[in-house]
mmCIF file of C-alpha atoms in Angstrom:
data_model
loop_
_atom_site.group_PDB
_atom_site.id
_atom_site.type_symbol
_atom_site.label_atom_id
_atom_site.label_comp_id
_atom_site.label_asym_id
_atom_site.label_seq_id
_atom_site.Cartn_x
_atom_site.Cartn_y
_atom_site.Cartn_z
ATOM 1 C CA ILE A 1 9.607 5.722 0.052
ATOM 2 C CA CYS A 2 7.504 2.654 1.248
ATOM 3 C CA GLY A 3 7.100 1.860 4.812
ATOM 4 C CA SER A 4 8.681 -1.601 3.783
ATOM 5 C CA ASP A 5 11.640 0.321 2.835
ATOM 6 C CA VAL A 6 12.203 2.145 6.013
ATOM 7 C CA HIS A 7 11.772 -1.295 7.823
ATOM 8 C CA LEU A 8 14.616 -2.569 5.605
ATOM 9 C CA TRP A 9 16.674 0.576 6.401
ATOM 10 C CA ARG A 10 16.400 0.098 9.956
ATOM 11 C CA GLY A 11 17.496 -3.640 9.927
ATOM 12 C CA GLU A 12 14.024 -4.773 11.079
ATOM 13 C CA MET A 13 13.575 -7.498 8.435
ATOM 14 C CA GLU A 14 16.556 -9.517 9.070
ATOM 15 C CA ARG A 15 14.429 -12.527 10.619
ATOM 16 C CA MET A 16 13.304 -12.926 7.022
ATOM 17 C CA GLY A 17 16.851 -13.255 5.903
ATOM 18 C CA LYS A 18 19.697 -11.285 5.521
ATOM 19 C CA LEU A 19 19.683 -9.034 2.002
ATOM 20 C CA PRO A 20 22.561 -9.147 -0.311
ATOM 21 C CA PRO A 21 23.813 -5.772 -1.355
ATOM 22 C CA THR A 22 20.804 -4.384 -3.261
ATOM 23 C CA VAL A 23 19.146 -1.116 -4.385
ATOM 24 C CA LEU A 24 15.971 -0.428 -2.325
ATOM 25 C CA GLY A 25 12.943 1.480 -3.909
ATOM 26 C CA HIS A 26 9.923 -0.574 -5.597
ATOM 27 C CA GLU A 27 7.165 2.146 -5.409
ATOM 28 C CA ALA A 28 8.063 3.930 -8.466
ATOM 29 C CA THR A 29 7.369 5.396 -11.885
ATOM 30 C CA GLY A 30 9.935 5.679 -15.029
ATOM 31 C CA VAL A 31 10.499 7.048 -18.499
ATOM 32 C CA VAL A 32 11.514 4.506 -21.083
ATOM 33 C CA VAL A 33 15.054 5.236 -22.565
ATOM 34 C CA ARG A 34 15.684 1.765 -24.384
ATOM 35 C CA ILE A 35 13.432 -0.925 -25.313
ATOM 36 C CA GLY A 36 14.776 -4.470 -25.894
ATOM 37 C CA PRO A 37 13.575 -7.251 -28.578
ATOM 38 C CA GLY A 38 10.207 -7.966 -28.319
ATOM 39 C CA ALA A 39 9.400 -5.423 -25.438
ATOM 40 C CA ASP A 40 7.785 -2.942 -27.428
ATOM 41 C CA VAL A 41 4.237 -3.480 -26.122
ATOM 42 C CA ASP A 42 3.107 -3.005 -22.677
ATOM 43 C CA SER A 43 1.119 -5.909 -20.539
ATOM 44 C CA ALA A 44 -2.317 -4.980 -22.105
ATOM 45 C CA GLY A 45 -0.763 -4.740 -25.792
ATOM 46 C CA ALA A 46 -0.368 -1.029 -25.989
ATOM 47 C CA PRO A 47 2.643 0.096 -28.071
ATOM 48 C CA LEU A 48 5.707 1.295 -26.105
ATOM 49 C CA HIS A 49 8.070 4.118 -27.266
ATOM 50 C CA GLU A 50 11.389 5.624 -25.821
ATOM 51 C CA GLY A 51 9.905 8.620 -23.738
ATOM 52 C CA ASP A 52 6.988 6.879 -22.394
ATOM 53 C CA ARG A 53 6.191 7.180 -18.873
ATOM 54 C CA ILE A 54 5.562 3.623 -17.416
ATOM 55 C CA VAL A 55 4.481 1.792 -14.143
ATOM 56 C CA TRP A 56 5.391 -1.784 -13.378
ATOM 57 C CA ALA A 57 4.927 -4.711 -11.013
ATOM 58 C CA TYR A 58 8.127 -4.812 -8.947
ATOM 59 C CA TYR A 59 8.016 -8.882 -8.749
ATOM 60 C CA VAL A 60 7.771 -11.686 -10.666
ATOM 61 C CA PRO A 61 5.805 -14.744 -9.925
ATOM 62 C CA CYS A 62 7.200 -18.316 -10.863
ATOM 63 C CA GLY A 63 4.094 -19.248 -12.661
ATOM 64 C CA HIS A 64 4.237 -22.903 -11.903
ATOM 65 C CA CYS A 65 4.036 -23.388 -8.179
ATOM 66 C CA PRO A 66 0.767 -24.723 -6.714
ATOM 67 C CA VAL A 67 -0.348 -21.226 -5.888
ATOM 68 C CA CYS A 68 0.494 -19.566 -9.081
ATOM 69 C CA LEU A 69 -1.236 -22.602 -10.628
ATOM 70 C CA ARG A 70 -4.451 -21.719 -8.313
ATOM 71 C CA GLY A 71 -4.536 -18.002 -9.830
ATOM 72 C CA GLN A 72 -2.912 -16.721 -6.905
ATOM 73 C CA PRO A 73 0.610 -15.448 -7.900
ATOM 74 C CA ASN A 74 0.449 -12.932 -5.249
ATOM 75 C CA ALA A 75 1.111 -15.750 -2.718
ATOM 76 C CA CYS A 76 4.088 -17.143 -4.767
ATOM 77 C CA LEU A 77 7.440 -17.501 -2.788
ATOM 78 C CA LEU A 78 9.511 -16.383 -5.550
ATOM 79 C CA SER A 79 7.409 -13.074 -5.798
ATOM 80 C CA LEU A 80 8.687 -11.807 -2.772
ATOM 81 C CA ALA A 81 12.281 -13.238 -3.352
ATOM 82 C CA THR A 82 12.449 -11.249 -6.702
ATOM 83 C CA VAL A 83 11.780 -7.769 -5.000
ATOM 84 C CA HIS A 84 15.232 -7.435 -3.601
ATOM 85 C CA ARG A 85 18.144 -8.735 -5.855
ATOM 86 C CA PRO A 86 21.656 -8.415 -5.533
ATOM 87 C CA CYS A 87 22.867 -5.378 -7.425
ATOM 88 C CA GLU A 88 26.380 -6.638 -7.835
ATOM 89 C CA GLN A 89 25.418 -8.988 -10.248
ATOM 90 C CA PRO A 90 23.892 -7.837 -13.999
ATOM 91 C CA PRO A 91 21.625 -6.449 -14.765
ATOM 92 C CA HIS A 92 22.679 -4.283 -11.464
ATOM 93 C CA PHE A 93 19.803 -1.838 -11.760
ATOM 94 C CA VAL A 94 17.343 -3.642 -9.407
ATOM 95 C CA GLY A 95 16.034 -0.815 -7.575
ATOM 96 C CA GLY A 96 13.791 2.305 -7.750
ATOM 97 C CA PHE A 97 16.342 4.585 -5.871
ATOM 98 C CA GLY A 98 18.517 4.971 -8.701
ATOM 99 C CA GLU A 99 18.912 7.025 -12.466
ATOM 100 C CA TYR A 100 17.805 3.785 -14.232
ATOM 101 C CA TYR A 101 15.690 0.498 -13.472
ATOM 102 C CA LEU A 102 15.878 -2.457 -15.751
ATOM 103 C CA ILE A 103 12.346 -3.959 -16.331
ATOM 104 C CA ARG A 104 12.753 -7.589 -16.831
ATOM 105 C CA ALA A 105 10.606 -9.389 -19.863
ATOM 106 C CA GLU A 106 8.303 -11.155 -17.402
ATOM 107 C CA GLN A 107 7.489 -8.194 -15.217
ATOM 108 C CA ALA A 108 4.151 -6.647 -15.766
ATOM 109 C CA ARG A 109 4.172 -3.048 -17.064
ATOM 110 C CA PHE A 110 1.885 -0.493 -18.276
ATOM 111 C CA ARG A 111 1.772 2.578 -20.435
ATOM 112 C CA ALA A 112 0.701 5.519 -17.883
ATOM 113 C CA PRO A 113 -1.780 8.021 -19.066
ATOM 114 C CA ALA A 114 -0.237 11.298 -19.967
ATOM 115 C CA GLU A 115 -2.229 13.471 -17.681
ATOM 116 C CA LEU A 116 -0.745 11.879 -14.598
ATOM 117 C CA SER A 117 1.837 13.288 -12.891
ATOM 118 C CA ASP A 118 4.648 11.817 -11.338
ATOM 119 C CA ALA A 119 3.323 12.246 -7.843
ATOM 120 C CA GLU A 120 0.245 10.594 -8.630
ATOM 121 C CA LEU A 121 1.921 7.720 -10.420
ATOM 122 C CA ALA A 122 4.433 7.141 -7.805
ATOM 123 C CA GLY A 123 1.988 5.030 -5.351
ATOM 124 C CA ALA A 124 0.381 2.992 -8.225
ATOM 125 C CA ASN A 125 2.384 0.197 -8.183
ATOM 126 C CA CYS A 126 2.319 -0.602 -4.528
ATOM 127 C CA ALA A 127 0.182 1.320 -2.138
ATOM 128 C CA LEU A 128 -2.636 1.976 -4.462
ATOM 129 C CA SER A 129 -2.659 -1.448 -6.070
ATOM 130 C CA GLN A 130 -2.097 -3.071 -2.602
ATOM 131 C CA VAL A 131 -5.129 -1.510 -1.087
ATOM 132 C CA LEU A 132 -7.285 -2.067 -4.343
ATOM 133 C CA PHE A 133 -6.488 -5.796 -4.247
ATOM 134 C CA GLY A 134 -7.037 -5.913 -0.442
ATOM 135 C CA PHE A 135 -10.932 -4.468 -0.990
ATOM 136 C CA GLN A 136 -11.189 -7.166 -3.756
ATOM 137 C CA ARG A 137 -10.225 -9.746 -1.312
ATOM 138 C CA VAL A 138 -12.604 -8.871 1.592
ATOM 139 C CA GLY A 139 -15.378 -8.312 -1.082
ATOM 140 C CA LEU A 140 -16.206 -4.791 -0.025
ATOM 141 C CA ARG A 141 -19.748 -4.018 -1.006
ATOM 142 C CA LEU A 142 -21.390 -0.757 -1.845
ATOM 143 C CA GLY A 143 -22.793 0.898 1.463
ATOM 144 C CA GLU A 144 -20.498 -1.076 3.841
ATOM 145 C CA SER A 145 -18.715 0.608 6.678
ATOM 146 C CA VAL A 146 -14.993 0.963 6.941
ATOM 147 C CA VAL A 147 -12.432 1.695 9.760
ATOM 148 C CA ILE A 148 -8.842 2.422 8.344
ATOM 149 C CA GLN A 149 -6.236 2.214 11.061
ATOM 150 C CA GLY A 150 -3.397 4.259 10.242
ATOM 151 C CA ALA A 151 -3.409 7.266 7.883
ATOM 152 C CA GLY A 152 0.063 6.822 5.980
ATOM 153 C CA GLY A 153 0.193 6.342 2.436
ATOM 154 C CA LEU A 154 -1.504 2.895 2.641
ATOM 155 C CA GLY A 155 -4.226 4.385 4.591
ATOM 156 C CA LEU A 156 -4.928 7.522 2.879
ATOM 157 C CA TYR A 157 -5.267 5.307 -0.578
ATOM 158 C CA ALA A 158 -7.462 3.021 1.209
ATOM 159 C CA THR A 159 -9.804 5.890 2.226
ATOM 160 C CA ALA A 160 -10.275 7.261 -1.391
ATOM 161 C CA VAL A 161 -10.686 3.718 -2.851
ATOM 162 C CA ALA A 162 -13.385 2.644 -0.260
ATOM 163 C CA ARG A 163 -14.970 5.956 -0.868
ATOM 164 C CA GLU A 164 -14.775 5.526 -4.512
ATOM 165 C CA LEU A 165 -16.087 1.880 -3.900
ATOM 166 C CA GLY A 166 -19.215 3.412 -2.256
ATOM 167 C CA ALA A 167 -18.220 2.583 1.317
ATOM 168 C CA SER A 168 -20.170 4.444 4.207
ATOM 169 C CA PRO A 169 -19.435 5.654 6.766
ATOM 170 C CA ILE A 170 -15.462 5.573 6.465
ATOM 171 C CA VAL A 171 -13.585 6.145 9.634
ATOM 172 C CA ALA A 172 -9.636 6.952 9.444
ATOM 173 C CA ILE A 173 -7.668 6.590 12.927
ATOM 174 C CA ASP A 174 -4.281 8.040 13.269
ATOM 175 C CA ALA A 175 -2.474 10.592 15.516
ATOM 176 C CA SER A 176 -1.354 13.081 13.148
ATOM 177 C CA ALA A 177 -3.483 15.808 12.767
ATOM 178 C CA ALA A 178 -2.203 16.745 9.130
ATOM 179 C CA ARG A 179 -2.648 13.121 8.260
ATOM 180 C CA LEU A 180 -6.361 13.148 9.258
ATOM 181 C CA ALA A 181 -6.971 16.425 7.545
ATOM 182 C CA LEU A 182 -5.884 14.915 4.365
ATOM 183 C CA ALA A 183 -7.841 11.901 5.427
ATOM 184 C CA ARG A 184 -11.091 13.885 5.332
ATOM 185 C CA GLN A 185 -10.242 15.507 1.972
ATOM 186 C CA LEU A 186 -9.853 11.983 0.558
ATOM 187 C CA GLY A 187 -13.275 10.930 1.769
ATOM 188 C CA ALA A 188 -13.400 10.041 5.510
ATOM 189 C CA ASP A 189 -16.710 10.718 7.211
ATOM 190 C CA LEU A 190 -15.183 10.846 10.637
ATOM 191 C CA THR A 191 -11.419 10.770 11.800
ATOM 192 C CA ILE A 192 -10.340 9.812 15.462
ATOM 193 C CA SER A 193 -7.000 11.123 16.659
ATOM 194 C CA LEU A 194 -4.919 8.815 18.848
ATOM 195 C CA ALA A 195 -3.707 11.962 20.506
ATOM 196 C CA GLU A 196 -6.883 13.380 21.341
ATOM 197 C CA MET A 197 -8.544 9.740 22.366
ATOM 198 C CA PRO A 198 -5.932 7.675 23.827
ATOM 199 C CA ASP A 199 -8.205 5.099 25.395
ATOM 200 C CA PRO A 200 -9.045 2.255 22.840
ATOM 201 C CA ARG A 201 -12.293 1.579 24.479
ATOM 202 C CA ALA A 202 -13.333 5.141 23.900
ATOM 203 C CA ARG A 203 -12.082 4.869 19.890
ATOM 204 C CA THR A 204 -14.109 1.533 19.915
ATOM 205 C CA SER A 205 -17.422 3.486 21.237
ATOM 206 C CA GLU A 206 -16.996 5.962 18.647
ATOM 207 C CA VAL A 207 -17.017 3.538 15.788
ATOM 208 C CA MET A 208 -19.947 2.012 17.099
ATOM 209 C CA ARG A 209 -21.752 5.323 17.334
ATOM 210 C CA ALA A 210 -20.701 6.163 13.676
ATOM 211 C CA THR A 211 -22.125 2.781 12.743
ATOM 212 C CA ALA A 212 -25.431 2.912 14.593
ATOM 213 C CA GLY A 213 -24.055 0.076 17.016
ATOM 214 C CA TRP A 214 -23.092 -2.447 14.684
ATOM 215 C CA GLY A 215 -19.463 -2.071 14.196
ATOM 216 C CA ALA A 216 -17.469 -1.730 11.093
ATOM 217 C CA ASP A 217 -18.110 -4.141 8.176
ATOM 218 C CA VAL A 218 -14.280 -3.758 6.935
ATOM 219 C CA VAL A 219 -11.321 -2.916 9.382
ATOM 220 C CA VAL A 220 -8.011 -2.187 7.721
ATOM 221 C CA GLU A 221 -4.959 -2.345 9.713
ATOM 222 C CA VAL A 222 -2.185 0.009 7.466
ATOM 223 C CA ALA A 223 -0.488 1.166 10.705
ATOM 224 C CA GLY A 224 2.311 -1.010 10.280
ATOM 225 C CA VAL A 225 2.635 -2.139 13.798
ATOM 226 C CA PRO A 226 0.519 -5.044 15.347
ATOM 227 C CA ASP A 227 -0.801 -3.068 18.379
ATOM 228 C CA PRO A 228 -4.040 -1.997 16.758
ATOM 229 C CA TYR A 229 -5.050 -5.560 15.839
ATOM 230 C CA PRO A 230 -7.143 -6.367 19.268
ATOM 231 C CA GLU A 231 -8.767 -2.640 19.080
ATOM 232 C CA GLY A 232 -9.606 -3.066 15.407
ATOM 233 C CA ILE A 233 -11.191 -6.776 15.701
ATOM 234 C CA ARG A 234 -13.560 -5.190 18.404
ATOM 235 C CA MET A 235 -14.637 -2.460 16.213
ATOM 236 C CA LEU A 236 -15.910 -5.419 13.571
ATOM 237 C CA ALA A 237 -19.513 -5.913 13.277
ATOM 238 C CA ARG A 238 -20.920 -9.572 13.246
ATOM 239 C CA GLY A 239 -19.661 -11.126 9.907
ATOM 240 C CA GLY A 240 -17.083 -8.535 9.349
ATOM 241 C CA ARG A 241 -13.829 -8.596 7.680
ATOM 242 C CA TYR A 242 -10.514 -7.808 9.213
ATOM 243 C CA LEU A 243 -8.108 -6.646 6.207
ATOM 244 C CA ALA A 244 -4.012 -7.108 7.550
ATOM 245 C CA LEU A 245 -1.758 -5.008 5.001
ATOM 246 C CA GLY A 246 0.622 -3.243 7.264
ATOM 247 C CA SER A 247 2.231 -5.202 9.950
ATOM 248 C CA ILE A 248 4.930 -7.035 7.923
ATOM 249 C CA VAL A 249 7.756 -6.905 10.524
ATOM 250 C CA PRO A 250 8.509 -10.851 11.544
ATOM 251 C CA GLY A 251 8.494 -11.405 15.280
ATOM 252 C CA ARG A 252 6.067 -8.650 16.336
ATOM 253 C CA THR A 253 2.992 -10.287 18.077
ATOM 254 C CA PHE A 254 -0.348 -9.236 19.908
ATOM 255 C CA ALA A 255 -2.567 -11.233 22.093
ATOM 256 C CA ALA A 256 -5.602 -12.610 20.347
ATOM 257 C CA ASP A 257 -9.070 -14.183 21.624
ATOM 258 C CA PRO A 258 -10.000 -16.544 18.851
ATOM 259 C CA SER A 259 -13.554 -16.485 20.152
ATOM 260 C CA LEU A 260 -13.858 -13.015 18.861
ATOM 261 C CA PHE A 261 -13.703 -14.805 15.517
ATOM 262 C CA ILE A 262 -15.473 -17.704 15.656
ATOM 263 C CA GLY A 263 -18.782 -16.728 17.543
ATOM 264 C CA PRO A 264 -19.368 -13.723 15.653
ATOM 265 C CA ASN A 265 -18.426 -15.375 12.368
ATOM 266 C CA ARG A 266 -15.464 -12.763 11.714
ATOM 267 C CA SER A 267 -12.731 -13.093 9.193
ATOM 268 C CA LEU A 268 -9.210 -12.120 9.023
ATOM 269 C CA PHE A 269 -7.431 -11.681 5.834
ATOM 270 C CA GLY A 270 -3.765 -11.220 5.306
ATOM 271 C CA VAL A 271 -2.951 -9.830 1.719
ATOM 272 C CA SER A 272 0.575 -8.985 0.114
ATOM 273 C CA LEU A 273 1.348 -8.098 -3.351
ATOM 274 C CA TYR A 274 -1.471 -8.278 -6.035
ATOM 275 C CA PRO A 275 -2.259 -9.915 -9.603
ATOM 276 C CA PRO A 276 -0.576 -7.826 -12.039
ATOM 277 C CA ALA A 277 -4.258 -6.954 -13.606
ATOM 278 C CA THR A 278 -4.538 -4.910 -10.248
ATOM 279 C CA LEU A 279 -2.121 -2.287 -11.636
ATOM 280 C CA GLN A 280 -4.034 -1.685 -14.503
ATOM 281 C CA GLN A 281 -7.040 -1.069 -12.373
ATOM 282 C CA ALA A 282 -5.054 1.380 -10.103
ATOM 283 C CA LEU A 283 -4.525 3.256 -13.444
ATOM 284 C CA ALA A 284 -7.957 3.476 -14.267
ATOM 285 C CA PHE A 285 -8.767 4.689 -10.459
ATOM 286 C CA LEU A 286 -6.348 7.451 -11.035
ATOM 287 C CA VAL A 287 -7.286 9.017 -13.895
ATOM 288 C CA PRO A 288 -10.913 10.149 -12.796
ATOM 289 C CA GLY A 289 -9.914 9.957 -9.085
ATOM 290 C CA ARG A 290 -7.212 13.035 -9.763
ATOM 291 C CA ASP A 291 -10.383 15.511 -10.142
ATOM 292 C CA ARG A 292 -12.299 13.956 -7.055
ATOM 293 C CA TYR A 293 -9.134 13.620 -4.827
ATOM 294 C CA PRO A 294 -6.027 15.526 -3.944
ATOM 295 C CA LEU A 295 -3.925 12.346 -4.422
ATOM 296 C CA SER A 296 -0.649 13.995 -5.637
ATOM 297 C CA ARG A 297 -0.603 15.522 -1.718
ATOM 298 C CA ILE A 298 0.281 11.666 -0.639
ATOM 299 C CA ALA A 299 3.781 12.337 -1.818
ATOM 300 C CA GLU A 300 4.199 15.983 -2.329
ATOM 301 C CA ARG A 301 7.681 16.123 -0.595
ATOM 302 C CA THR A 302 10.189 15.295 -2.526
ATOM 303 C CA PHE A 303 14.246 14.820 -1.952
ATOM 304 C CA ALA A 304 17.083 14.655 -4.924
ATOM 305 C CA LEU A 305 18.869 11.468 -5.266
ATOM 306 C CA PRO A 306 22.157 12.522 -3.664
ATOM 307 C CA ASP A 307 19.818 13.634 -0.363
ATOM 308 C CA ILE A 308 18.559 10.130 0.240
ATOM 309 C CA ASP A 309 19.857 9.820 3.692
ATOM 310 C CA ALA A 310 17.711 12.714 4.673
ATOM 311 C CA ALA A 311 14.871 11.363 2.920
ATOM 312 C CA PHE A 312 14.804 8.071 4.969
ATOM 313 C CA ALA A 313 15.318 10.106 8.208
ATOM 314 C CA ALA A 314 12.134 12.265 7.415
ATOM 315 C CA ALA A 315 10.012 9.152 5.889
ATOM 316 C CA ALA A 316 11.356 7.229 9.433
ATOM 317 C CA ARG A 317 9.995 10.281 11.249
ATOM 318 C CA GLY A 318 6.617 9.866 9.258
ATOM 319 C CA ALA A 319 6.106 6.638 9.806
ATOM 320 C CA SER A 320 6.482 6.848 13.836
ATOM 321 C CA GLY A 321 4.099 9.779 13.641
ATOM 322 C CA GLU A 322 6.654 12.442 14.559
ATOM 323 C CA ASP A 323 5.724 14.480 11.662
ATOM 324 C CA GLY A 324 2.590 14.555 9.203
ATOM 325 C CA TRP A 325 4.437 13.428 6.037
ATOM 326 C CA THR A 326 2.754 10.342 4.456
ATOM 327 C CA ARG A 327 5.310 9.330 1.453
ATOM 328 C CA ILE A 328 8.414 10.855 0.557
ATOM 329 C CA GLY A 329 9.290 11.121 -3.189
ATOM 330 C CA ILE A 330 12.845 10.369 -4.440
ATOM 331 C CA ARG A 331 13.628 12.521 -7.777
ATOM 332 C CA PRO A 332 16.661 11.253 -9.762
#
């Protein structure tokens, strides 16, 4: 269950337009049960057979609008519009929270390495690919410092990816002691507890101490709310980049001082979705990464599909910091 699913479940996304009756669930993996004509290879040309486990990009860019033609399919307006489709119309199987899902011919899909478990694969096509592409967009370089605001699913993947890319130091901030403990296992050099250090000025000072007084080269917002933005901006080094990934609910705002960007030459990057090739890179990260990081723990709690209401309630508690869960898995 992605955080965006929780927002939709709560009715927080209606300012973007009311959804038709649909099936939620996009962060998923599955086993091929039928192959249509011409669909017997994946997007990398590898043969597909019934029984293969695969992952897929859950959206389809149009391919001919100005942003698609500029090589930014993730920014295509149609990409978002294709995520949630009406389930009363064919092909009906339009979401991951079901026993079946129909992958359209235009969707990127890749055969999954056999050694990866469902728990390791489940976040590949959303959370993991999203942070991979986010770090590519901000140009994270070897030895740069990273602050991660939020240690939910996105934040924990961001921690492991930042470590794999050679970032140092890596600072994770969250209210949950359990999440921060997992962040340390995934590569965080320093964790800051919102519960133990409630003053934003104290947290900023802690980041400054960790970065020899310079501030962070990259700050990543994956908290899902805009409240951390002013604090994160002040944590940035001169020339630093602020990567906004989590706060997707329309109408939620924060107060900003433009001079904090202009004078110090800081940048703000908003990133949603990713080019399909990023999903293949996510699989390339997971295979060696499974031996270095406890990635399966990010989605270690699962519910059966008939218990999905209880699963969403648990996911909502986790999203609000009431318990230490990160991602909740649904097993049909």
